[in-house]
CSV table of C-alpha atoms in Angstrom, one decimal:
chain,number,residue,atom,x,y,z
A,1,THR,CA,83.4,69.3,175.5
A,2,ALA,CA,84.5,67.1,172.6
A,3,CYS,CA,88.1,67.7,173.5
A,4,LYS,CA,87.9,66.0,176.9
A,5,TRP,CA,91.2,67.2,178.5
A,6,TYR,CA,90.6,70.9,177.7
A,7,GLY,CA,87.0,70.5,178.9
A,8,ILE,CA,88.2,69.1,182.2
A,9,PHE,CA,90.8,71.9,182.5
A,10,ASP,CA,88.1,74.5,181.9
A,11,LEU,CA,85.8,72.8,184.5
A,12,ALA,CA,88.7,72.8,186.9
A,13,THR,CA,89.0,76.6,186.5
A,14,ILE,CA,85.3,77.1,187.2
A,15,MET,CA,85.4,74.7,190.2
A,16,LEU,CA,88.4,76.5,191.6
A,17,ALA,CA,86.7,79.9,191.3
A,18,ALA,CA,83.5,78.5,192.9
A,19,LEU,CA,85.6,76.9,195.7
A,20,LEU,CA,87.3,80.2,196.5
A,21,VAL,CA,84.1,82.2,196.4
A,22,THR,CA,82.5,79.6,198.7
A,23,MET,CA,85.5,79.5,201.1
A,24,GLN,CA,85.6,83.2,201.6
A,25,GLY,CA,82.2,83.1,203.1
A,26,PHE,CA,83.6,81.3,206.1
A,27,LEU,CA,86.3,83.9,206.9
A,28,PRO,CA,85.4,86.3,209.7
A,29,ALA,CA,87.8,88.9,208.3
A,30,TYR,CA,85.9,88.8,205.0
A,31,TRP,CA,82.6,89.6,206.7
A,32,ARG,CA,84.1,92.5,208.5
A,33,TRP,CA,85.5,93.8,205.2
A,34,ARG,CA,82.1,93.5,203.6
A,35,ASP,CA,80.3,95.1,206.4
A,36,SER,CA,82.7,98.1,206.6
A,37,ASN,CA,83.2,98.7,202.8
A,38,LEU,CA,80.0,97.7,201.1
A,39,LYS,CA,76.6,99.3,201.7
A,40,LEU,CA,74.2,96.8,200.2
A,41,ASP,CA,70.5,97.5,200.3
A,42,LEU,CA,69.7,94.2,198.8
A,43,ASP,CA,67.2,92.1,200.7
A,44,VAL,CA,69.0,88.8,200.2
A,45,PRO,CA,70.2,86.0,202.4
A,46,ARG,CA,73.7,86.6,203.9
A,47,ARG,CA,75.1,83.6,202.0
A,48,LEU,CA,74.5,85.4,198.7
A,49,LEU,CA,76.6,88.4,199.6
A,50,TRP,CA,79.9,86.6,198.7
A,51,GLY,CA,80.4,86.0,195.0
A,52,ASN,CA,77.6,87.1,192.7
A,53,PRO,CA,74.4,88.0,194.6
A,54,LEU,CA,72.4,86.9,191.5
A,55,GLY,CA,74.4,83.7,190.9
A,56,PRO,CA,73.2,80.2,191.6
A,57,ARG,CA,73.9,78.3,194.8
A,58,LEU,CA,76.9,76.0,194.7
A,59,PRO,CA,74.9,72.7,194.5
A,60,LEU,CA,73.0,74.0,191.5
A,61,LEU,CA,76.2,75.1,189.9
A,62,LEU,CA,77.9,71.8,190.4
A,63,ALA,CA,74.8,69.9,189.2
A,64,GLY,CA,74.5,72.1,186.1
A,65,ILE,CA,78.2,71.6,185.2
A,66,VAL,CA,78.0,67.8,185.6
A,67,PHE,CA,74.7,67.4,183.8
A,68,LEU,CA,75.4,69.8,180.9
A,69,GLY,CA,79.0,68.6,180.5
A,70,PHE,CA,77.9,64.9,180.3
A,71,ALA,CA,74.9,65.6,178.1
A,72,LEU,CA,76.8,67.7,175.6
A,73,TYR,CA,79.6,65.2,175.4
A,74,VAL,CA,77.1,62.4,174.6
A,75,LEU,CA,75.5,64.5,171.9
A,76,THR,CA,78.8,64.7,170.1
A,77,TYR,CA,78.5,60.9,169.6
A,78,ILE,CA,75.3,61.2,167.6
A,79,PRO,CA,77.1,60.3,164.3
A,80,TYR,CA,78.7,57.4,166.1
A,81,PHE,CA,75.4,56.1,167.3
A,82,SER,CA,73.9,56.4,163.8
A,83,LEU,CA,76.3,53.7,162.7
A,84,GLY,CA,74.5,51.2,165.0
A,85,ARG,CA,76.8,51.7,168.0
A,86,THR,CA,75.4,51.7,171.5
A,87,PHE,CA,75.9,53.7,174.6
A,88,GLN,CA,78.0,50.8,176.1
A,89,ASP,CA,80.2,51.0,173.0
A,90,MET,CA,80.8,54.7,173.7
A,91,LEU,CA,81.8,53.9,177.3
A,92,ASN,CA,84.1,51.1,176.1
A,93,MET,CA,85.7,53.6,173.7
A,94,GLN,CA,86.5,55.9,176.6
A,95,HIS,CA,88.4,53.2,178.4
A,96,SER,CA,90.2,52.2,175.2
A,97,MET,CA,91.3,55.8,174.5
A,98,TYR,CA,92.5,56.2,178.1
A,99,ALA,CA,94.5,52.9,177.9
A,100,TYR,CA,96.1,53.9,174.6
A,101,HIS,CA,97.4,57.2,175.9
A,102,HIS,CA,98.4,55.8,179.3
A,103,ASP,CA,100.3,52.8,177.9
A,104,LEU,CA,101.8,54.5,174.8
A,105,LYS,CA,105.6,54.3,174.8
A,106,ALA,CA,106.8,56.3,171.8
A,107,THR,CA,109.0,59.1,170.8
A,108,HIS,CA,108.5,61.7,168.0
A,109,ILE,CA,110.8,64.1,166.2
A,110,TYR,CA,108.4,67.0,167.2
A,111,GLY,CA,107.8,65.8,170.8
A,112,SER,CA,108.7,68.2,173.6
A,113,PRO,CA,108.4,68.4,177.3
A,114,TRP,CA,105.7,70.5,178.9
A,115,TRP,CA,108.1,73.1,180.4
A,116,VAL,CA,109.4,74.3,177.1
A,117,TRP,CA,106.0,75.0,175.5
A,118,PRO,CA,105.7,78.6,176.7
A,119,LEU,CA,109.1,79.3,175.0
A,120,ASP,CA,107.6,78.5,171.6
A,121,VAL,CA,110.7,76.6,170.5
A,122,ARG,CA,109.4,73.2,169.2
A,123,PRO,CA,106.3,73.7,166.9
A,124,VAL,CA,104.9,70.8,165.0
A,125,ALA,CA,105.0,70.6,161.2
A,126,TYR,CA,101.5,69.6,160.0
A,127,TYR,CA,102.4,69.5,156.3
A,128,TYR,CA,105.6,69.6,154.3
A,129,HIS,CA,105.9,69.2,150.5
A,130,THR,CA,108.8,69.5,148.0
A,131,PHE,CA,107.6,70.9,144.7
A,132,THR,CA,110.7,70.2,142.8
A,133,HIS,CA,112.6,67.0,142.0
A,134,VAL,CA,115.7,65.8,143.9
A,135,GLY,CA,118.8,67.2,142.3
A,136,ASP,CA,117.2,70.3,140.9
A,137,PRO,CA,119.4,73.3,141.4
A,138,VAL,CA,116.5,75.2,143.1
A,139,GLN,CA,114.5,73.5,145.7
A,140,ILE,CA,110.9,74.8,146.2
A,141,VAL,CA,109.1,73.7,149.4
A,142,GLY,CA,105.9,74.5,151.3
A,143,GLU,CA,105.0,73.9,154.9
A,144,VAL,CA,102.3,74.4,157.4
A,145,THR,CA,103.9,74.8,160.8
A,146,ALA,CA,101.9,75.2,164.1
A,147,LEU,CA,103.9,78.2,165.2
A,148,PRO,CA,102.1,80.8,167.4
A,149,ASN,CA,103.3,84.3,166.9
A,150,PRO,CA,106.6,84.5,168.8
A,151,SER,CA,106.1,88.2,169.8
A,152,VAL,CA,102.8,87.2,171.4
A,153,TRP,CA,104.0,84.2,173.3
A,154,LEU,CA,107.4,85.5,174.4
A,155,ALA,CA,105.7,88.7,175.7
A,156,GLY,CA,103.5,86.3,177.7
A,157,LEU,CA,106.5,85.2,179.7
A,158,ILE,CA,106.5,88.7,181.2
A,159,THR,CA,102.8,89.8,181.0
A,160,VAL,CA,101.3,86.6,182.5
A,161,PRO,CA,103.2,86.9,185.9
A,162,VAL,CA,102.8,90.7,185.8
A,163,SER,CA,99.0,90.3,185.3
A,164,MET,CA,98.8,87.8,188.1
A,165,PHE,CA,100.6,90.3,190.4
A,166,LEU,CA,98.5,93.3,189.3
A,167,ALA,CA,95.2,91.3,189.4
A,168,TRP,CA,96.0,90.2,193.0
A,169,ARG,CA,96.8,93.8,194.1
A,170,GLN,CA,93.7,95.2,192.4
A,171,ARG,CA,91.5,92.3,193.4
A,172,HIS,CA,90.5,91.9,189.8
A,173,LYS,CA,88.6,88.6,189.9
A,174,GLY,CA,88.2,88.3,186.2
A,175,MET,CA,91.9,88.5,185.5
A,176,LEU,CA,92.7,86.1,188.3
A,177,ILE,CA,90.4,83.6,186.7
A,178,VAL,CA,92.2,84.2,183.3
A,179,VAL,CA,95.6,83.6,185.0
A,180,ALA,CA,94.3,80.5,186.8
A,181,ALA,CA,93.0,79.1,183.5
A,182,MET,CA,96.4,79.7,182.0
A,183,PHE,CA,98.1,77.4,184.6
A,184,LEU,CA,95.3,74.9,184.8
A,185,HIS,CA,95.5,74.4,181.0
A,186,TRP,CA,99.2,73.9,181.1
A,187,LEU,CA,100.4,72.4,184.4
A,188,PRO,CA,98.2,69.2,184.3
A,189,TRP,CA,100.4,68.1,181.4
A,190,VAL,CA,103.2,67.5,183.9
A,191,GLY,CA,101.5,64.2,184.7
A,192,SER,CA,101.1,63.0,181.1
A,193,PRO,CA,102.7,59.6,180.7
A,194,ARG,CA,103.1,59.8,176.9
A,195,VAL,CA,105.0,61.8,174.4
A,196,ASP,CA,103.5,65.3,174.1
A,197,PHE,CA,103.6,68.2,171.7
A,198,GLN,CA,103.7,72.0,172.0
A,199,TYR,CA,100.2,72.4,170.4
A,200,ASN,CA,98.7,71.1,173.7
A,201,ILE,CA,99.1,74.6,175.1
A,202,TYR,CA,97.9,76.6,172.0
A,203,ASN,CA,94.4,77.0,173.5
A,204,ASN,CA,96.1,79.4,175.9
A,205,THR,CA,96.9,81.9,173.1
A,206,ALA,CA,93.7,83.9,173.8
A,207,LEU,CA,94.5,84.0,177.5
A,208,VAL,CA,98.1,85.2,176.8
A,209,CYS,CA,96.6,88.1,174.7
A,210,LEU,CA,94.2,89.0,177.5
A,211,CYS,CA,97.1,89.1,180.0
A,212,THR,CA,99.2,91.3,177.7
A,213,THR,CA,96.3,93.6,177.0
A,214,TYR,CA,95.6,93.9,180.8
A,215,ALA,CA,99.3,94.6,181.5
A,216,LEU,CA,99.5,97.2,178.8
A,217,LEU,CA,96.3,98.9,180.1
A,218,CYS,CA,97.7,99.1,183.6
A,219,LEU,CA,101.0,100.5,182.1
A,220,TRP,CA,99.0,103.1,180.3
A,221,ARG,CA,97.1,104.2,183.4
A,222,TRP,CA,100.2,104.2,185.4
A,223,ALA,CA,102.1,106.4,182.9
A,224,ASN,CA,99.1,108.8,182.7
A,225,ARG,CA,98.5,109.3,186.4
A,226,PRO,CA,98.6,113.0,187.5
A,227,ASP,CA,102.0,112.7,189.3
A,228,ALA,CA,103.8,110.8,186.6
A,229,GLU,CA,106.9,112.2,184.9
A,230,PRO,CA,106.1,114.1,181.7
A,231,ALA,CA,108.1,111.8,179.6
A,232,TRP,CA,106.3,108.6,180.6
A,233,PRO,CA,103.0,109.2,178.7
A,234,ARG,CA,104.9,109.9,175.5
A,235,ALA,CA,107.1,106.8,175.9
A,236,VAL,CA,104.1,104.5,176.6
A,237,ARG,CA,102.1,106.0,173.6
A,238,TRP,CA,105.0,104.9,171.4
A,239,ALA,CA,105.7,101.6,173.1
A,240,ILE,CA,102.3,100.1,172.9
A,241,PRO,CA,101.6,100.8,169.2
A,242,THR,CA,105.2,99.6,168.4
A,243,TYR,CA,104.4,96.3,170.1
A,244,VAL,CA,101.2,95.9,168.1
A,245,VAL,CA,103.0,96.6,164.9
A,246,LEU,CA,105.7,94.1,165.8
A,247,CYS,CA,103.0,91.4,166.2
A,248,ILE,CA,101.7,92.2,162.7
A,249,VAL,CA,105.1,92.2,161.2
A,250,MET,CA,106.0,88.9,162.8
A,251,PHE,CA,102.8,87.3,161.5
A,252,ALA,CA,103.6,88.5,158.0
A,253,TYR,CA,107.1,87.3,158.2
A,254,PHE,CA,106.2,83.8,159.3
A,255,TYR,CA,103.1,83.5,157.1
A,256,PRO,CA,104.9,81.6,154.3
A,257,ILE,CA,105.6,78.7,156.7
A,258,LEU,CA,102.1,79.0,158.3
A,259,GLY,CA,100.2,78.8,155.0
A,260,ALA,CA,102.2,76.4,152.9
A,261,VAL,CA,103.4,79.1,150.5
A,262,PRO,CA,105.8,77.6,147.9
A,263,ILE,CA,109.2,79.2,148.6
A,264,ARG,CA,112.8,78.5,148.0
A,265,TYR,CA,114.4,76.1,150.5
A,266,GLU,CA,116.9,78.8,151.6
A,267,THR,CA,113.9,81.2,152.3
A,268,TRP,CA,112.1,78.4,154.2
A,269,HIS,CA,115.2,77.8,156.3
A,270,ASN,CA,115.6,81.5,157.1
A,271,HIS,CA,112.0,81.6,158.3
A,272,MET,CA,112.7,78.9,160.9
A,273,TRP,CA,112.3,80.5,164.4
A,274,LEU,CA,115.4,78.7,165.7
A,275,PRO,CA,116.9,77.0,162.7
A,276,SER,CA,119.3,74.1,162.7
A,277,GLY,CA,121.5,72.8,159.8
A,278,CYS,CA,119.2,70.7,157.6
A,279,ALA,CA,119.4,69.6,154.0
A,280,PRO,CA,116.3,69.5,151.8
A,281,ASP,CA,116.5,65.7,151.4
A,282,GLN,CA,116.9,65.2,155.2
A,283,LYS,CA,113.6,66.9,156.2
A,284,GLN,CA,112.2,63.6,157.6
A,285,ASP,CA,115.2,63.5,160.0
A,286,CYS,CA,115.5,67.2,160.6
A,287,ILE,CA,113.8,68.9,163.5
A,288,GLY,CA,114.4,72.4,162.0
A,289,TRP,CA,114.1,73.8,165.5
A,290,ILE,CA,116.4,73.8,168.5
């Protein structure tokens, strides 16, 4: 709620799911499918048979989202109000924040367009410090880099579309919502008028992990079906743990540049995901990433 854009993206996901559930109630083919495949003994109105029979009606859902979202956001301003500010000041601040981002004309060394973010190629350095003096024969540096685990994100390039396909075939509503949230957290940045950064998509990390887990689970079930080739279960039993180990190894390898561990400059440079040629005294002008 406090991070307005991500809150709006989450609400868009919920609204989309509610819209789809509502729309299917108006499809005659849907009703024929329900009548022929589901034997419900619930004494409930027909309108509640689509979606969750125990869920709220759409007007109540929308009212709850608007009221709770607005109320919780206002509550995050309690420290602001304690300084003598008013509700009108809070509203004026919303306009000021929007105008700042809308009118900002700037570039940044770590800026990157929205379409490269899933490739994990331009993380942002939050902290960089040289522990030695200029001219010392050995340069010791430390850095905190916002780098998601490459083995997680690059796997997502495959598992996210695969999960979308499998969830559609299996009518897995939960995974369809996860995939929808993935795109609704990412694609709205296409319309951003200002310089943006890769960390705008990092809240999708958990969703990427869910898609990968779902894809691996489907792979496991497919390999262990009764008519599968005998070699498939063994191959999958090796492949899935190997991938998990790879994620752990990649985290351990990149940890020095995630946790500001003091290391030699050569070691720091070797830990760059996609390094470029940079000298220690040129860090402020060196992207360090292609």
